[in-house]
Amino acid sequence: MALELNAQQQAAANCLEGPVLVLAGAGSGKTRVLTERIANLVDSGVNPYSVLAITFTNKAANEMRERLYARTPQAGRMTISTIHSMCALILRMDGEQLGYRRNFSIYSDNDSERVLKRLFKELGFDDEKLLKRAPYHISACKNSGISAEEYEKDYLGASDDGEKLYKIMTEYNKRLFESNAMDFDDLLFNVYRLFREFPETLEKYQRRYSYVSIDEFQDTNRVQYEIFKMLAASHRNIFVVGDDDQSIYGWRGADANNLLKFRTDFPDAEVFKLEQNYRSTKKILDAANKIISLNENRFQKTLWTQNEDGVRVETYTAYSENEEAAYVVQQISNLVSFGKYTYSDFAVLMRINALSRVFEQEFLKYGIPFKVFGGFKFFERKEIKDTAAYLRILDNESDDEALFRIINTPRRGIGDTTVERLKRFASVNNISMLEALRRADSAAEISSAAKIKLREFAGLLDELKRMSMEMPLDRFVRSMVEFTHLRACEEKTEAEINRVLNIDEFVSAVEEFCKDNPQAGISEFLQSVSLQSDLDKLNASDNCVSLATVHAAKGLEFKVVFVIGLEDGIFPISRAVFEADEMAEERRLMYVAVTRACNRLYLTRARSRFLNGSRKETYPSRFLREVEEFVRPEKAEERKSDENGGYITNRHGAAPLRTPLSGEQIGKFKVGMKVNHKIYGRGIILDVKDGNADVAFDAVGKKTLSLKIAPLEIL
């Protein structure tokens, strides 16, 4: 069934041939337009196989796919994916032309960091600042389409460390190539190279994808832009949707000017503006329009809506970050208690992750469920990366980084000295670490005792390889974690129990993947894991408050939004004060934050904040001053001191904060007690039941502990 579209949306969706630019404001229904336009292509007789749709996240790709399935049964034949997934697919098929084998590994940021640290040590570089700069430098070059050779020729003298950076970049790229591995930026850069160096391959994909659609075009970098331009060069059927006002990824190479470049490169492009907002109230849009209107060099557009006026934007000035968090908790508790909202309707958005700690503590203290985005991702946890590394080395025997992770995990008596000697043996003989492991008996400098352990480990990997070829993926992974003793729990500590539970969750993730992809193998699973993001795992059915950076919340919407930490130096961030381009991006970031809200918007700040080791007075964000005319004036508050000497505000007849969760008393432990754990540090007991206690720790958040074995001390 066709979607109901407004006049501008319908006009854009009906434009099927040639280049098209859609300038789509926040909440203007761009996904509906993209979906309807693709469905219209199929209805007009276009082969679905030739349709390519690029989205910003896997979650967005899945949502578009579901919408298209409802619109046409041909959706399964289309390619709907992120740019990284599309490039990975192309390189699996044709990366051999660049010297890569099809089973290449995709290195995470953590993997790349480990490679760089080892490289710095070998090169004799002892410069922490350079080590921090190196990954950003390498990434910037790749995202700009600059090879190491081009850097040496044109950019070597651009910085004092140019020579060192060139050597680091060259060696880093060499290490990855020898390991048959790519980082995330390589996925893009190598497709860019492939299309430039092998015209016949480009022609193949031009024929394959004769209708190209790209969402969030303002977030593309130079290499992405060039890939899309090359794909569309022959047929020119390219449909891009973007909003320069929502370009917030300049720090990682995104260039909002790509929208202007598109107008230059495709001067005959049809241009449509989507300005009707379906998400927010008029009061919220008034504030958003005012904020973004102060940016120069933008496509002129003004969001409007037929939605209700809504309530005025609310601001709140707290004495401290603790009171700011207490106020947010109070408002959420109040609105939920009235029955109008559930916890999943709320988001607390911040400019920097560091502001989340006090909010997490406050949510835990009052039993409010929450989820943090941008925190420590599940697949980045040590035990999960260790487990995945076994799969990586089985899939790609050249993946030295994977072997380094598991050669003594679990501990099997292979020390650092043996590993270093094995590494030298591999280097001298120009072979992979795995091949060196198999030939270790020939390595003169490795001791006889160490050779026995290496031989046993090589045998273990060979046996796992045999098992992987004889079993379905899900059954094999379950067998592998037992066979390798990864699940062994030597000590019944909370940390060990959590480690084992995380490995079990990894096994469940594999089983879930196999249900949706019954024919898939190790390569396909590893790729799906590598290209996941926090947003892909956001589940609307999870009844919890979302706590996120504004960057992480891009593309989402919530009924009620709190934008916190609105102080100059935090939002906007301090480095933007003297840089016009940076300030413009901060303003776009604020615009994105405001336009996440549907019904209610709260803007909060603290008069003083503990920063960089001391408490400092703060100054209101300029964004607060800019929206004063759209804000409900703050009223005098009735304040009462809490037990910690902070303040809890009771305003506008709000319900008092509810007390922590109650539970039965067991022995000497009871709800509300402050305790200390030998590993987790200080915390407060939230609940006691059936011999277990829920404890909110300052450092690590909520943990459920067995009172029989937990090393808890009452404070």
XYZ file of C-alpha atoms in Angstrom:
715
model
C 0.000 0.000 0.000
C 1.337 3.415 -0.979
C 2.213 5.832 1.816
C 0.391 9.114 2.324
C 2.828 11.898 1.453
C 2.571 15.665 1.375
C 2.993 17.500 -1.924
C 6.770 18.016 -1.655
C 7.370 14.468 -0.437
C 5.273 13.070 -3.285
C 7.069 15.173 -5.887
C 10.454 13.896 -4.671
C 9.258 10.270 -4.523
C 7.954 10.483 -8.110
C 11.273 11.764 -9.491
C 12.732 8.451 -10.725
C 15.413 9.327 -13.261
C 18.541 11.460 -13.138
C 20.205 13.181 -10.190
C 17.978 14.334 -7.310
C 18.830 16.286 -4.137
C 16.332 16.261 -1.257
C 17.025 18.758 1.539
C 15.143 17.152 4.406
C 14.775 18.947 7.728
C 14.672 17.095 11.045
C 11.510 14.991 11.469
C 10.335 15.768 7.933
C 9.673 12.149 6.949
C 12.704 11.532 4.736
C 12.617 7.769 5.349
C 9.039 7.681 4.064
C 10.147 9.526 0.930
C 13.112 7.211 0.349
C 10.950 4.141 0.859
C 8.180 5.341 -1.433
C 10.616 6.420 -4.145
C 12.324 3.002 -4.170
C 8.929 1.270 -4.274
C 7.935 3.547 -7.168
C 11.067 2.451 -9.048
C 10.035 -1.199 -8.765
C 6.424 -0.373 -9.683
C 7.705 1.363 -12.832
C 9.527 -1.807 -13.961
C 13.056 -1.261 -12.586
C 14.804 -4.524 -11.665
C 15.029 -4.600 -7.811
C 18.461 -6.211 -8.135
C 19.791 -2.938 -9.558
C 18.600 -0.837 -6.595
C 21.157 0.275 -3.972
C 20.053 2.157 -0.840
C 22.676 3.374 1.634
C 21.682 4.250 5.218
C 23.647 5.570 8.177
C 23.158 2.599 10.550
C 22.236 -1.078 10.327
C 19.137 -0.247 12.374
C 18.022 2.282 9.750
C 18.714 -0.274 6.995
C 16.559 -2.879 8.752
C 13.735 -0.380 9.262
C 13.813 0.610 5.582
C 13.864 -3.045 4.565
C 10.795 -3.771 6.736
C 8.922 -0.791 5.278
C 9.760 -1.907 1.750
C 8.615 -5.473 2.444
C 5.263 -4.001 3.443
C 5.222 -2.038 0.185
C 6.601 -4.613 -2.301
C 7.477 -8.338 -2.166
C 10.612 -7.532 -4.229
C 12.419 -5.862 -1.291
C 14.586 -8.933 -0.613
C 16.360 -8.522 -3.969
C 17.521 -4.965 -3.252
C 20.809 -3.999 -1.607
C 19.943 -1.962 1.495
C 22.898 -1.448 3.789
C 25.387 0.905 5.381
C 28.293 2.192 3.288
C 30.733 0.038 5.285
C 28.661 -3.109 4.716
C 28.411 -2.383 1.000
C 32.168 -1.816 0.729
C 32.906 -4.999 2.697
C 30.702 -6.938 0.247
C 32.501 -5.434 -2.773
C 35.920 -6.221 -1.289
C 34.925 -9.814 -0.463
C 34.111 -10.191 -4.149
C 36.892 -8.183 -5.800
C 39.463 -7.242 -3.140
C 41.826 -9.870 -4.586
C 42.675 -7.311 -7.281
C 44.299 -5.255 -4.498
C 46.101 -8.294 -3.078
C 43.630 -9.218 -0.300
C 42.103 -12.649 0.168
C 38.326 -12.881 0.543
C 38.501 -13.917 4.186
C 40.170 -10.680 5.322
C 39.641 -9.619 8.939
C 38.071 -6.297 9.903
C 40.007 -4.693 12.743
C 38.192 -2.703 15.403
C 39.606 0.528 16.839
C 40.900 -1.549 19.744
C 42.733 -3.932 17.388
C 44.289 -1.007 15.502
C 45.409 0.567 18.764
C 47.168 -2.649 19.788
C 48.958 -2.808 16.432
C 50.091 0.818 16.762
C 51.357 0.340 20.327
C 53.428 -2.647 19.267
C 54.678 -0.716 16.226
C 55.748 2.266 18.334
C 57.739 -0.038 20.595
C 59.505 -1.683 17.640
C 60.293 1.685 16.009
C 61.677 3.045 19.268
C 59.177 5.920 19.438
C 58.488 7.100 22.983
C 55.991 9.908 22.460
C 52.557 9.537 24.054
C 51.153 12.557 22.222
C 52.279 11.133 18.878
C 50.729 7.767 19.771
C 47.407 9.509 20.417
C 47.672 11.535 17.189
C 48.644 8.646 14.930
C 45.243 6.886 14.593
C 43.460 10.184 13.847
C 46.124 11.099 11.297
C 45.909 7.723 9.539
C 42.117 7.883 9.529
C 42.050 11.460 8.188
C 44.351 10.521 5.307
C 42.248 7.517 4.305
C 38.959 9.430 4.593
C 40.437 12.125 2.364
C 41.638 9.592 -0.212
C 45.330 10.236 0.511
C 47.611 7.192 0.249
C 50.907 6.919 2.113
C 52.733 7.602 -1.174
C 50.683 10.739 -1.818
C 51.286 11.875 1.747
C 55.053 11.517 1.288
C 54.931 13.506 -1.945
C 52.575 16.352 -0.968
C 52.142 16.574 2.816
C 55.381 15.452 4.456
C 56.379 18.958 5.528
C 52.922 19.937 6.774
C 53.826 19.171 10.419
C 56.942 18.790 12.555
C 56.201 15.075 12.929
C 55.589 14.532 9.207
C 58.478 12.076 8.743
C 57.490 10.009 11.784
C 53.806 9.996 10.834
C 54.668 8.832 7.325
C 56.778 5.966 8.715
C 54.047 4.992 11.181
C 51.336 5.086 8.506
C 53.446 3.069 6.066
C 54.331 0.383 8.614
C 50.787 0.237 10.012
C 49.280 -0.299 6.562
C 51.948 -2.920 5.819
C 51.154 -4.839 9.035
C 47.471 -4.923 8.266
C 48.064 -6.024 4.684
C 50.383 -8.840 5.809
C 47.695 -9.952 8.265
C 45.075 -9.890 5.478
C 43.219 -7.326 7.548
C 41.540 -3.951 7.079
C 40.396 -1.313 9.533
C 37.057 0.500 9.102
C 38.604 3.290 7.042
C 40.282 0.734 4.759
C 36.876 -0.616 3.770
C 36.096 2.744 2.178
C 39.584 3.669 0.984
C 40.164 0.308 -0.707
C 36.892 0.473 -2.654
C 37.896 3.990 -3.698
C 41.251 2.561 -4.896
C 39.568 -0.407 -6.551
C 37.214 1.784 -8.587
C 40.016 4.191 -9.613
C 42.617 1.560 -10.510
C 40.356 -1.038 -12.126
C 37.830 0.665 -14.450
C 36.363 -2.676 -15.535
C 35.448 -3.441 -11.917
C 33.829 -0.022 -11.553
C 31.826 -0.669 -14.727
C 30.602 -3.967 -13.272
C 29.168 -2.223 -10.206
C 27.778 0.648 -12.289
C 25.799 -1.960 -14.238
C 24.812 -3.764 -11.036
C 23.655 -0.620 -9.180
C 21.942 1.528 -11.791
C 19.766 3.303 -9.181
C 21.629 4.660 -6.153
C 19.953 6.252 -3.097
C 21.890 7.694 -0.139
C 20.464 8.811 3.184
C 22.214 11.250 5.588
C 24.307 12.595 2.728
C 25.613 15.455 4.875
C 27.561 12.881 6.918
C 29.599 11.565 3.987
C 33.335 12.204 3.816
C 35.418 12.830 0.681
C 36.105 9.158 -0.071
C 32.447 8.197 0.366
C 31.384 11.039 -1.886
C 33.844 9.960 -4.595
C 32.660 6.325 -4.390
C 29.038 7.383 -4.922
C 29.993 9.811 -7.704
C 31.921 7.070 -9.520
C 29.050 4.587 -9.118
C 26.598 7.073 -10.656
C 28.905 8.487 -13.348
C 27.526 6.378 -16.217
C 23.765 6.300 -15.509
C 23.507 9.425 -13.251
C 20.552 7.942 -11.388
C 21.555 9.149 -7.956
C 19.080 10.235 -5.276
C 20.581 11.852 -2.171
C 18.815 12.985 0.993
C 20.504 15.215 3.513
C 20.323 18.177 5.832
C 23.331 20.435 6.194
C 21.851 21.628 9.513
C 22.396 18.128 10.929
C 26.002 17.690 9.838
C 27.701 16.844 13.164
C 30.502 14.471 12.259
C 33.139 16.897 11.010
C 35.559 15.524 13.617
C 35.636 12.215 11.762
C 35.846 13.603 8.258
C 32.201 14.254 7.334
C 31.800 17.253 5.062
C 28.466 19.098 4.837
C 29.898 20.832 1.743
C 29.306 17.562 -0.118
C 25.734 18.831 -0.596
C 27.160 21.873 -2.407
C 29.601 19.680 -4.362
C 26.660 17.586 -5.487
C 25.008 20.695 -6.970
C 28.272 21.469 -8.803
C 28.927 17.927 -10.057
C 25.285 17.376 -11.021
C 24.126 20.865 -12.117
C 20.931 19.453 -13.654
C 19.837 17.839 -10.390
C 16.225 18.280 -9.284
C 16.121 19.880 -5.804
C 13.328 19.419 -3.255
C 12.966 20.897 0.226
C 11.134 19.025 2.990
C 10.300 21.570 5.688
C 7.156 20.164 7.278
C 8.063 18.529 10.582
C 5.953 15.597 11.835
C 7.826 15.043 15.100
C 7.872 18.087 17.364
C 5.483 20.665 18.769
C 5.505 24.248 17.483
C 7.158 25.518 20.661
C 10.089 23.111 20.265
C 10.483 23.962 16.576
C 10.532 27.684 17.362
C 13.564 27.119 19.585
C 15.253 24.837 17.024
C 14.750 27.299 14.160
C 16.165 30.165 16.201
C 19.301 28.207 17.105
C 20.122 27.084 13.584
C 19.185 30.380 11.895
C 22.273 31.984 13.449
C 24.535 29.735 11.344
C 25.779 31.194 8.073
C 26.539 29.371 4.799
C 23.580 26.981 4.988
C 20.698 26.050 2.740
C 17.854 28.294 3.850
C 14.931 26.316 5.256
C 12.521 26.816 8.132
C 10.807 23.897 9.790
C 7.070 24.189 10.392
C 4.435 21.815 11.700
C 0.720 21.217 11.925
C 1.260 19.642 15.349
C -0.104 21.351 18.475
C 1.657 24.335 20.031
C 2.673 22.250 23.046
C 4.198 23.488 26.296
C 7.017 26.033 26.382
C 10.584 24.834 26.652
C 11.655 24.540 30.289
C 15.035 25.543 31.680
C 16.530 24.729 35.039
C 19.603 26.151 36.749
C 20.986 23.858 39.465
C 23.586 24.701 42.088
C 25.698 21.652 41.174
C 25.783 18.650 38.858
C 24.280 16.526 41.669
C 21.265 18.805 41.964
C 20.956 18.899 38.165
C 20.721 15.094 38.118
C 18.246 15.106 41.035
C 16.026 17.562 39.146
C 16.017 15.367 36.013
C 15.167 12.270 38.073
C 12.391 14.192 39.787
C 10.815 15.312 36.530
C 10.957 11.816 35.047
C 9.456 10.278 38.209
C 6.745 12.920 38.209
C 5.722 12.466 34.570
C 5.757 8.661 34.850
C 3.697 8.749 38.051
C 1.006 10.730 36.222
C 0.658 7.778 33.806
C 1.299 9.831 30.656
C 4.745 8.429 29.915
C 6.875 5.303 30.292
C 10.633 5.323 30.929
C 11.392 4.586 27.259
C 9.842 7.953 26.347
C 12.746 9.830 27.970
C 16.250 10.701 26.827
C 18.992 12.578 28.664
C 21.395 14.026 26.099
C 24.833 15.474 26.761
C 27.717 16.941 24.794
C 30.381 14.787 26.449
C 30.271 11.302 27.999
C 31.938 12.481 31.211
C 28.671 14.075 32.388
C 26.856 10.732 32.568
C 28.361 9.399 35.831
C 26.317 11.480 38.274
C 23.118 10.744 36.312
C 23.821 7.015 36.336
C 24.284 7.168 40.110
C 21.046 9.076 40.581
C 19.074 6.667 38.366
C 20.488 3.707 40.288
C 19.763 5.330 43.650
C 16.075 5.708 42.829
C 15.605 2.507 40.873
C 14.973 4.116 37.486
C 15.966 1.764 34.635
C 18.312 3.281 32.067
C 20.567 2.394 29.150
C 23.806 4.174 28.260
C 24.772 4.632 24.599
C 28.363 5.252 23.731
C 29.643 3.278 26.708
C 31.683 0.067 26.715
C 30.182 -1.976 23.904
C 29.469 -5.656 24.467
C 31.687 -6.816 21.577
C 34.552 -4.641 22.876
C 34.747 -6.442 26.245
C 37.968 -8.381 26.739
C 36.444 -11.844 27.115
C 34.266 -11.306 24.044
C 37.193 -10.120 21.910
C 39.193 -13.127 23.164
C 36.417 -15.535 22.146
C 35.968 -13.834 18.772
C 39.751 -13.981 18.199
C 39.566 -17.795 18.080
C 37.031 -17.478 15.266
C 39.169 -14.848 13.523
C 42.307 -17.000 13.376
C 40.281 -19.979 12.140
C 38.776 -17.823 9.401
C 41.947 -15.920 8.484
C 45.221 -17.691 9.300
C 47.188 -14.512 8.555
C 45.477 -12.572 11.357
C 48.486 -12.149 13.668
C 46.601 -9.789 15.973
C 44.051 -12.510 16.708
C 46.813 -14.989 17.511
C 48.508 -12.524 19.871
C 45.221 -12.275 21.825
C 44.712 -15.990 22.346
C 48.185 -17.545 22.422
C 48.052 -17.520 26.218
C 44.295 -17.106 26.751
C 43.292 -19.042 28.782
C 46.713 -19.314 30.390
C 48.701 -22.183 28.952
C 52.222 -21.264 30.081
C 53.318 -19.413 26.924
C 55.100 -16.315 28.224
C 55.964 -12.979 26.611
C 59.574 -14.053 25.954
C 58.404 -17.079 23.949
C 55.937 -14.924 22.005
C 58.670 -12.397 21.139
C 60.982 -15.182 19.942
C 58.173 -16.699 17.892
C 57.475 -13.272 16.383
C 61.155 -12.880 15.370
C 61.103 -16.374 13.838
C 58.010 -15.410 11.820
C 59.599 -12.144 10.670
C 62.901 -13.756 9.595
C 61.072 -16.429 7.613
C 58.414 -14.019 6.255
C 55.540 -16.185 7.475
C 52.433 -15.600 9.578
C 52.428 -16.142 13.330
C 50.238 -19.212 12.924
C 52.635 -20.738 10.417
C 55.516 -19.902 12.773
C 53.607 -21.667 15.547
C 53.326 -24.797 13.407
C 57.070 -24.665 12.590
C 58.190 -23.711 16.106
C 60.260 -26.896 16.454
C 62.669 -25.349 13.904
C 63.166 -22.150 15.909
C 66.576 -22.421 17.558
C 66.091 -19.724 20.211
C 62.837 -21.190 21.588
C 63.364 -23.565 24.535
C 62.337 -27.223 24.406
C 59.745 -26.740 27.161
C 58.197 -23.807 25.301
C 58.125 -25.801 22.053
C 55.983 -28.464 23.737
C 53.414 -25.831 24.774
C 53.450 -24.229 21.312
C 52.995 -27.637 19.698
C 49.980 -28.318 21.937
C 48.428 -24.969 21.076
C 48.961 -25.518 17.338
C 47.254 -28.902 17.711
C 44.340 -27.253 19.510
C 43.833 -24.768 16.664
C 44.086 -27.504 14.024
C 41.450 -29.539 15.879
C 39.181 -26.485 16.104
C 39.608 -25.933 12.370
C 38.519 -29.523 11.722
C 35.487 -29.134 14.015
C 34.465 -25.846 12.346
C 34.319 -27.580 8.953
C 32.162 -30.427 10.254
C 29.628 -28.549 12.424
C 27.040 -25.820 11.894
C 28.330 -22.466 13.147
C 26.140 -22.234 16.263
C 26.970 -25.764 17.425
C 30.656 -25.263 16.715
C 30.909 -22.043 18.751
C 29.196 -23.686 21.718
C 31.661 -26.602 21.469
C 34.619 -24.247 20.977
C 34.135 -22.292 24.227
C 34.061 -25.580 26.148
C 36.938 -27.158 24.221
C 39.202 -24.137 24.839
C 38.166 -23.832 28.509
C 37.197 -20.192 27.944
C 34.235 -20.709 30.274
C 36.339 -22.130 33.079
C 35.614 -20.213 36.278
C 38.521 -20.726 38.679
C 37.331 -18.239 41.300
C 33.706 -17.617 42.249
C 34.159 -13.859 42.217
C 31.587 -11.516 40.767
C 34.015 -10.490 38.002
C 34.615 -14.113 36.991
C 30.930 -14.962 37.027
C 30.187 -11.924 34.835
C 32.979 -12.961 32.452
C 31.429 -16.409 31.974
C 27.944 -14.929 31.585
C 29.254 -12.593 28.870
C 30.741 -15.558 26.975
C 27.379 -17.326 27.247
C 25.762 -14.199 25.819
C 28.244 -14.338 22.925
C 27.167 -17.923 22.203
C 23.528 -16.769 22.277
C 24.386 -13.974 19.819
C 25.833 -16.562 17.425
C 22.706 -18.717 17.756
C 20.475 -15.706 17.090
C 22.562 -14.826 14.025
C 22.289 -18.384 12.689
C 18.492 -18.327 12.986
C 18.387 -15.357 10.596
C 21.293 -16.593 8.444
C 21.189 -20.419 8.437
C 23.773 -20.792 5.646
C 26.259 -18.274 7.068
C 29.724 -19.191 8.292
C 32.397 -17.657 10.497
C 33.262 -14.871 8.009
C 29.683 -13.633 7.788
C 29.204 -13.653 11.552
C 32.464 -11.795 12.229
C 31.575 -9.166 9.637
C 28.150 -8.598 11.186
C 29.783 -8.108 14.598
C 32.485 -5.780 13.253
C 29.971 -3.446 11.627
C 27.534 -3.198 14.536
C 26.922 0.000 16.508
C 25.172 0.842 19.779
C 22.138 2.126 17.884
C 21.696 -1.219 16.142
C 20.873 -2.757 19.509
C 18.363 -0.102 20.594
C 15.074 -1.876 21.294
C 11.946 0.220 21.626
C 10.419 -2.447 23.887
C 13.120 -1.859 26.526
C 11.357 0.274 29.133
C 14.288 2.398 30.225
C 15.569 5.959 30.015
C 18.161 6.549 27.263
C 21.331 8.273 28.477
C 23.417 9.305 25.478
C 25.681 11.815 23.823
C 23.987 13.939 21.177
C 26.114 12.197 18.540
C 24.809 8.800 19.651
C 21.187 10.021 19.593
C 21.309 11.196 15.975
C 18.409 9.713 14.015
C 16.334 8.940 17.129
C 13.325 10.641 18.680
C 11.837 10.713 22.184
C 8.685 12.179 23.667
C 10.663 13.974 26.378
C 14.258 15.168 26.050
C 16.586 16.689 28.649
C 19.641 18.461 27.224
C 22.031 18.794 30.185
C 25.318 20.562 30.883
C 24.400 23.689 28.930
C 27.386 25.750 29.968
C 29.928 27.579 27.839
C 32.977 25.346 27.606
C 30.882 22.187 27.748
C 28.095 22.834 25.252
C 29.371 24.548 23.153
C 32.707 22.883 23.828
C 35.596 25.168 24.755
C 37.674 24.718 21.579
C 34.796 26.103 19.492
C 34.917 29.560 21.087
C 37.681 30.818 18.785
C 36.925 28.721 15.685
C 33.970 29.772 13.531
C 33.674 26.377 11.790
C 33.751 24.544 15.129
C 31.101 26.848 16.586
C 28.904 26.264 13.539
C 29.140 22.509 14.139
C 28.343 22.962 17.863
C 25.239 24.922 16.859
C 24.228 22.104 14.496
C 24.775 19.666 17.353
C 22.468 21.693 19.603
C 19.902 21.793 16.797
C 20.052 17.997 16.535
C 19.624 17.662 20.319
C 16.564 19.945 20.397
C 14.890 18.254 17.413
C 15.038 14.814 19.072
C 12.127 15.993 21.301
C 8.498 15.383 20.344
C 6.398 16.747 23.240
C 8.614 18.235 25.951
C 12.067 19.771 26.042
C 14.124 20.601 29.148
C 17.394 22.538 29.035
C 19.484 22.314 32.214
C 22.774 23.589 33.591
C 24.709 23.780 36.869
C 26.081 26.988 38.452
C 29.206 25.082 39.452
C 30.624 21.790 38.270
C 33.474 19.524 39.368
C 35.848 19.570 36.387
C 39.498 18.587 35.986
C 39.974 17.872 39.676
C 38.331 20.973 41.162
C 34.951 22.673 41.492
C 34.544 25.607 39.146
C 31.909 28.265 38.595
C 30.241 27.960 35.187
C 28.580 30.348 32.747
C 25.329 29.754 30.887
C 25.622 28.390 27.365
C 25.013 30.962 24.630
C 22.388 28.550 23.304
C 20.285 29.236 26.408
C 20.426 32.969 25.764
C 19.433 32.481 22.133
C 16.154 30.724 22.989
C 15.091 32.902 25.951
C 11.963 34.138 24.154
C 10.661 30.553 23.763
C 11.351 29.438 27.338
C 9.076 29.304 30.384
C 10.601 31.652 32.993
C 12.223 29.815 35.872
C 10.330 30.130 39.139
C 11.760 30.375 42.617
C 12.253 26.881 43.922
C 11.607 25.374 47.301
C 14.752 23.505 48.229
C 15.564 21.056 50.920
C 18.926 19.594 51.777
C 19.451 15.881 51.177
C 21.553 13.644 53.400
C 24.676 14.406 51.372
C 24.375 18.160 51.726
C 23.129 18.663 48.181
C 19.723 19.988 47.206
C 16.566 18.364 45.948
C 14.082 20.680 44.308
C 10.318 20.345 44.596
C 8.806 22.617 41.952
C 5.519 22.957 40.091
C 3.811 20.578 42.478
C 6.102 17.721 41.499
C 5.877 14.478 43.400
C 8.729 13.925 45.846
C 11.495 11.600 44.801
C 10.681 8.050 45.653
C 12.890 6.127 48.028
C 15.232 3.379 46.918
C 13.813 -0.068 46.280
C 12.791 -1.968 49.405
C 13.585 -5.580 50.196
C 13.821 -7.995 53.022
C 16.689 -7.748 55.509
C 19.078 -10.677 55.523
C 21.503 -10.822 58.411
C 23.407 -7.599 58.882
C 22.864 -6.353 55.306
C 19.866 -4.138 54.572
C 18.574 -1.698 52.005
C 20.205 1.728 52.095
C 23.471 0.578 53.688
C 26.680 2.020 52.328
C 29.207 -0.723 51.626
C 32.658 -1.257 50.185
C 33.674 -4.063 47.817
C 37.335 -5.081 47.431
C 37.082 -4.899 43.626
C 34.155 -2.566 42.851
C 34.744 0.019 45.582
C 32.040 2.041 47.401
C 28.330 1.497 46.811
C 24.839 1.505 48.312
C 22.511 -1.504 48.744
C 19.342 -1.138 46.641
C 17.670 -4.470 47.376
C 18.254 -7.599 49.470
C 16.491 -10.829 48.542
C 17.079 -14.591 48.581
C 20.649 -14.259 49.807
C 21.569 -11.745 47.070
C 21.985 -7.974 47.121
C 21.598 -5.407 44.356
C 24.331 -2.824 44.931
C 24.852 0.461 43.069
C 28.608 1.050 42.931
C 30.058 4.497 42.247
C 32.609 3.167 39.766
C 30.925 0.289 37.906
C 27.169 0.761 38.319
C 24.650 -1.830 39.468
C 25.778 -5.367 40.376
C 23.896 -8.327 41.833
C 26.067 -10.081 44.439
C 25.766 -13.253 46.475
C 25.994 -12.222 50.142
C 27.548 -15.581 50.975
C 30.689 -14.963 48.918
C 30.817 -11.236 48.120
C 33.668 -9.389 49.908
C 31.393 -6.631 51.255
C 32.273 -4.340 54.147
C 29.666 -2.135 55.821
C 30.779 1.510 55.994
